[in-house]
mmCIF file of C-alpha atoms in Angstrom:
data_model
loop_
_atom_site.group_PDB
_atom_site.id
_atom_site.type_symbol
_atom_site.label_atom_id
_atom_site.label_comp_id
_atom_site.label_asym_id
_atom_site.label_seq_id
_atom_site.Cartn_x
_atom_site.Cartn_y
_atom_site.Cartn_z
ATOM 1 C CA MET A 1 127.259 159.627 201.229
ATOM 2 C CA ASP A 2 124.442 158.276 199.056
ATOM 3 C CA GLU A 3 122.595 161.587 199.360
ATOM 4 C CA LEU A 4 125.680 163.568 198.363
ATOM 5 C CA MET A 5 126.463 161.335 195.373
ATOM 6 C CA GLN A 6 122.855 161.556 194.187
ATOM 7 C CA PHE A 7 123.012 165.344 194.374
ATOM 8 C CA LEU A 8 126.330 165.474 192.503
ATOM 9 C CA GLN A 9 125.115 163.025 189.888
ATOM 10 C CA GLU A 10 122.243 165.344 189.057
ATOM 11 C CA ARG A 11 124.818 168.057 188.300
ATOM 12 C CA LYS A 12 127.308 165.765 186.623
ATOM 13 C CA GLY A 13 126.604 167.195 183.188
ATOM 14 C CA ILE A 14 128.328 170.432 184.245
ATOM 15 C CA ASP A 15 131.794 168.899 184.308
ATOM 16 C CA THR A 16 133.786 165.925 185.506
ATOM 17 C CA ILE A 17 133.379 165.270 189.222
ATOM 18 C CA THR A 18 136.159 163.779 191.313
ATOM 19 C CA ILE A 19 135.625 162.441 194.831
ATOM 20 C CA TYR A 20 138.639 162.534 197.155
ATOM 21 C CA VAL A 21 138.623 159.796 199.790
ATOM 22 C CA ARG A 22 141.071 158.905 202.557
ATOM 23 C CA TRP A 23 142.608 155.439 202.239
ATOM 24 C CA ASP A 24 141.207 154.343 205.601
ATOM 25 C CA GLU A 25 137.707 155.096 204.259
ATOM 26 C CA ILE A 26 138.012 153.041 201.086
ATOM 27 C CA GLU A 27 139.276 149.731 202.465
ATOM 28 C CA CYS A 28 135.726 148.441 202.033
ATOM 29 C CA PRO A 29 135.552 147.337 198.331
ATOM 30 C CA THR A 30 131.834 148.140 198.081
ATOM 31 C CA PHE A 31 132.572 151.810 198.830
ATOM 32 C CA SER A 32 134.870 152.149 195.824
ATOM 33 C CA ALA A 33 132.462 150.216 193.603
ATOM 34 C CA LYS A 34 129.558 152.437 194.652
ATOM 35 C CA ILE A 35 131.442 155.616 193.694
ATOM 36 C CA GLN A 36 132.641 154.217 190.373
ATOM 37 C CA GLY A 37 129.201 152.795 189.643
ATOM 38 C CA ARG A 38 127.825 156.336 189.571
ATOM 39 C CA GLY A 39 130.470 157.432 187.067
ATOM 40 C CA PHE A 40 132.640 159.542 189.375
ATOM 41 C CA ASN A 41 136.426 159.656 189.374
ATOM 42 C CA ILE A 42 138.141 158.684 192.620
ATOM 43 C CA VAL A 43 141.340 160.060 194.112
ATOM 44 C CA VAL A 44 142.552 158.188 197.178
ATOM 45 C CA LEU A 45 144.623 160.142 199.700
ATOM 46 C CA CYS A 46 147.291 158.272 201.659
ATOM 47 C CA ASN A 47 149.791 159.354 204.268
ATOM 48 C CA GLY A 48 152.542 157.434 206.017
ATOM 49 C CA ILE A 49 151.918 154.124 204.199
ATOM 50 C CA THR A 50 154.933 151.856 203.617
ATOM 51 C CA GLY A 51 156.009 150.594 200.208
ATOM 52 C CA ASN A 52 154.540 147.088 200.525
ATOM 53 C CA THR A 53 151.189 148.400 201.690
ATOM 54 C CA MET A 54 151.170 150.998 198.918
ATOM 55 C CA ASN A 55 151.690 148.271 196.304
ATOM 56 C CA ASN A 56 148.674 146.466 197.707
ATOM 57 C CA VAL A 57 146.706 149.708 197.550
ATOM 58 C CA CYS A 58 147.612 150.122 193.858
ATOM 59 C CA GLN A 59 146.465 146.583 193.052
ATOM 60 C CA LEU A 60 143.204 146.955 194.974
ATOM 61 C CA LEU A 61 142.247 150.291 193.444
ATOM 62 C CA ASP A 62 143.158 149.334 189.891
ATOM 63 C CA ARG A 63 142.600 152.413 187.693
ATOM 64 C CA ASN A 64 141.863 154.906 190.454
ATOM 65 C CA LYS A 65 144.320 157.685 191.079
ATOM 66 C CA ILE A 66 146.346 157.540 194.277
ATOM 67 C CA ILE A 67 147.958 160.528 195.972
ATOM 68 C CA SER A 68 150.333 160.157 198.883
ATOM 69 C CA TYR A 69 151.595 163.073 200.931
ATOM 70 C CA ILE A 70 155.337 163.489 201.371
ATOM 71 C CA THR A 71 157.010 165.686 203.966
ATOM 72 C CA ASP A 72 160.697 164.875 203.403
ATOM 73 C CA LEU A 73 163.012 162.862 201.174
ATOM 74 C CA ASN A 74 163.139 159.865 203.528
ATOM 75 C CA SER A 75 159.759 158.497 202.437
ATOM 76 C CA GLU A 76 159.699 155.273 200.417
ATOM 77 C CA MET A 77 158.200 155.943 196.973
ATOM 78 C CA VAL A 78 156.192 153.548 194.789
ATOM 79 C CA GLU A 79 155.640 153.643 191.026
ATOM 80 C CA GLY A 80 152.131 154.604 189.975
ATOM 81 C CA VAL A 81 151.527 156.908 192.939
ATOM 82 C CA ASP A 82 151.424 160.703 192.686
ATOM 83 C CA TYR A 83 153.344 162.279 195.562
ATOM 84 C CA VAL A 84 152.244 165.682 196.811
ATOM 85 C CA PRO A 85 154.384 167.719 199.234
ATOM 86 C CA LEU A 86 152.729 168.421 202.572
ATOM 87 C CA PHE A 87 153.770 171.422 204.640
ATOM 88 C CA THR A 88 153.877 170.557 208.337
ATOM 89 C CA GLY A 89 155.095 173.892 209.661
ATOM 90 C CA ALA A 90 158.527 172.400 210.339
ATOM 91 C CA ASN A 91 159.752 171.421 206.855
ATOM 92 C CA PHE A 92 160.237 174.779 205.159
ATOM 93 C CA ASP A 93 163.747 173.750 204.004
ATOM 94 C CA PHE A 94 162.280 170.701 202.248
ATOM 95 C CA PHE A 95 159.976 172.957 200.240
ATOM 96 C CA GLN A 96 162.680 175.508 199.506
ATOM 97 C CA LYS A 97 165.152 172.897 198.238
ATOM 98 C CA ASN A 98 162.844 170.383 196.553
ATOM 99 C CA VAL A 99 159.480 171.994 195.748
ATOM 100 C CA PHE A 100 160.036 175.639 194.855
ATOM 101 C CA LEU A 101 161.705 176.180 191.496
ATOM 102 C CA SER A 102 165.196 177.461 190.858
ATOM 103 C CA ARG A 103 166.006 180.046 188.197
ATOM 104 C CA THR A 104 167.562 177.303 186.053
ATOM 105 C CA GLU A 105 164.442 175.153 186.266
ATOM 106 C CA ILE A 106 162.240 178.078 185.279
ATOM 107 C CA LYS A 107 164.473 178.869 182.295
ATOM 108 C CA GLN A 108 164.325 175.236 181.157
ATOM 109 C CA SER A 109 160.559 174.828 181.640
ATOM 110 C CA GLY A 110 159.813 175.387 177.937
ATOM 111 C CA LEU A 111 156.497 177.151 178.470
ATOM 112 C CA SER A 112 154.243 177.870 175.526
ATOM 113 C CA LYS A 113 153.138 181.426 174.758
ATOM 114 C CA ARG A 114 149.608 180.382 175.718
ATOM 115 C CA ILE A 115 150.677 179.462 179.278
ATOM 116 C CA ILE A 116 152.803 182.601 179.664
ATOM 117 C CA PHE A 117 149.849 184.772 178.651
ATOM 118 C CA ALA A 118 147.557 182.771 180.947
ATOM 119 C CA HIS A 119 149.845 183.461 183.915
ATOM 120 C CA GLN A 120 149.145 187.177 183.411
ATOM 121 C CA VAL A 121 145.390 186.936 183.972
ATOM 122 C CA LEU A 122 144.413 183.717 185.758
ATOM 123 C CA ASN A 123 145.653 181.002 188.094
ATOM 124 C CA THR A 124 146.397 177.938 185.968
ATOM 125 C CA HIS A 125 146.299 175.640 189.024
ATOM 126 C CA TYR A 126 142.822 176.487 190.231
ATOM 127 C CA PHE A 127 140.827 178.325 187.543
ATOM 128 C CA GLY A 128 137.400 176.753 187.093
ATOM 129 C CA LYS A 129 137.758 174.337 190.013
ATOM 130 C CA LEU A 130 135.421 174.168 193.003
ATOM 131 C CA ILE A 131 135.875 172.138 196.184
ATOM 132 C CA VAL A 132 132.976 170.667 198.170
ATOM 133 C CA LEU A 133 133.762 169.804 201.794
ATOM 134 C CA PRO A 134 131.779 167.367 203.987
ATOM 135 C CA ASN A 135 129.897 170.265 205.622
ATOM 136 C CA ARG A 136 128.313 170.945 202.178
ATOM 137 C CA ASN A 137 130.168 174.241 201.771
ATOM 138 C CA VAL A 138 131.711 175.069 198.399
ATOM 139 C CA TYR A 139 135.121 176.727 198.120
ATOM 140 C CA SER A 140 137.532 177.835 195.454
ATOM 141 C CA ASN A 141 140.167 178.135 198.188
ATOM 142 C CA PRO A 142 139.596 176.141 201.420
ATOM 143 C CA SER A 143 141.618 178.687 203.409
ATOM 144 C CA LYS A 144 139.146 181.443 202.488
ATOM 145 C CA THR A 145 135.439 181.877 203.224
ATOM 146 C CA ALA A 146 132.960 179.609 201.438
ATOM 147 C CA LEU A 147 131.401 180.746 198.177
ATOM 148 C CA GLY A 148 128.146 179.072 199.171
ATOM 149 C CA THR A 149 126.816 175.546 199.662
ATOM 150 C CA ILE A 150 125.947 172.728 197.277
ATOM 151 C CA GLU A 151 122.421 174.146 197.184
ATOM 152 C CA THR A 152 123.719 177.494 195.843
ATOM 153 C CA PRO A 153 123.102 177.900 192.094
ATOM 154 C CA MET A 154 126.287 177.337 190.088
ATOM 155 C CA ILE A 155 126.090 180.738 188.401
ATOM 156 C CA GLN A 156 126.003 182.380 191.840
ATOM 157 C CA LEU A 157 129.056 180.411 193.007
ATOM 158 C CA ILE A 158 130.952 181.521 189.913
ATOM 159 C CA ALA A 159 129.877 185.142 190.296
ATOM 160 C CA THR A 160 130.962 185.160 193.950
ATOM 161 C CA GLU A 161 134.388 183.798 193.065
ATOM 162 C CA PHE A 162 134.885 186.375 190.328
ATOM 163 C CA SER A 163 133.862 189.074 192.794
ATOM 164 C CA LYS A 164 135.981 187.924 195.747
ATOM 165 C CA ASN A 165 138.832 186.315 193.766
ATOM 166 C CA HIS A 166 139.876 183.715 196.320
ATOM 167 C CA ALA A 167 141.705 181.555 193.783
ATOM 168 C CA TRP A 168 140.777 181.687 190.107
ATOM 169 C CA ARG A 169 142.470 184.995 189.234
ATOM 170 C CA VAL A 170 145.167 185.057 191.913
ATOM 171 C CA ILE A 171 148.363 185.827 189.996
ATOM 172 C CA ARG A 172 151.877 187.001 190.812
ATOM 173 C CA ASN A 173 151.140 190.698 191.136
ATOM 174 C CA SER A 174 152.959 191.585 194.350
ATOM 175 C CA GLU A 175 155.351 194.508 194.161
ATOM 176 C CA LYS A 176 158.301 192.120 194.305
ATOM 177 C CA CYS A 177 156.926 189.916 191.507
ATOM 178 C CA ARG A 178 156.046 192.833 189.243
ATOM 179 C CA LYS A 179 159.726 193.883 189.206
ATOM 180 C CA CYS A 180 160.998 190.344 188.557
ATOM 181 C CA LEU A 181 162.099 189.214 185.079
ATOM 182 C CA TYR A 182 160.571 185.786 185.757
ATOM 183 C CA HIS A 183 157.146 187.270 186.574
ATOM 184 C CA ASP A 184 155.198 185.527 183.788
ATOM 185 C CA LEU A 185 157.402 182.436 183.662
ATOM 186 C CA CYS A 186 156.832 181.364 187.276
ATOM 187 C CA PRO A 187 153.897 178.993 187.840
ATOM 188 C CA SER A 188 150.724 180.489 189.277
ATOM 189 C CA PRO A 189 150.675 180.990 193.075
ATOM 190 C CA THR A 190 149.528 178.060 195.203
ATOM 191 C CA PHE A 191 147.636 177.953 198.481
ATOM 192 C CA TYR A 192 150.817 176.767 200.210
ATOM 193 C CA GLU A 193 152.644 179.979 199.428
ATOM 194 C CA ASN A 194 149.997 181.935 201.285
ATOM 195 C CA ILE A 195 150.122 179.566 204.262
ATOM 196 C CA MET A 196 153.924 179.712 204.338
ATOM 197 C CA HIS A 197 154.034 183.515 203.824
ATOM 198 C CA VAL A 198 156.231 183.096 200.754
ATOM 199 C CA ASP A 199 156.068 185.834 198.124
ATOM 200 C CA CYS A 200 158.856 184.485 195.883
ATOM 201 C CA ILE A 201 159.286 180.809 195.028
ATOM 202 C CA ILE A 202 162.700 180.940 193.348
ATOM 203 C CA SER A 203 164.736 178.772 195.691
ATOM 204 C CA ASP A 204 168.346 179.376 194.673
ATOM 205 C CA GLU A 205 168.288 183.160 195.027
ATOM 206 C CA ARG A 206 165.274 184.680 196.745
ATOM 207 C CA CYS A 207 163.816 187.592 194.781
#
């Protein structure tokens, strides 16, 4: 971990670096202090933690961001925690009813012209973001092949992504989407949609 943080710190001037850590790995206070001491942001990932424990987590981690996965509406939710839906392979209905947008929600989203134009050419969720996994590989989309490793020059990583387009310029350009009136109003495609084989996110009436 020290070797990785030293390497990232040498590149820190490129952009903000965020380290994602599982909650069971950060229970040691010195671990969190070591990461923060080097100037990195921390996002702590939790799953299946009860409300009381989550409150303790929030107090312990102070200003760090906390993300907890949610797979249904039965989970107890705590203020100050960002909840991210997790697809298990058996909760498609949960996503369709509570995650994917309805036509009404899209109409009421109040998007700026800038975002609408952006949806036509780039993925507003992932553009410019790279993910480094513990095996040192660098990805724009973890479900695709690696762009390189942390030793690969940044300009080469960027060029590879622009060439292969795993994430940054993935837009709604399927035949079904191109014929849809909501084409540029819908949010950019997410990795989940590919995993779930969904080509239309409108949940009240499928395109």
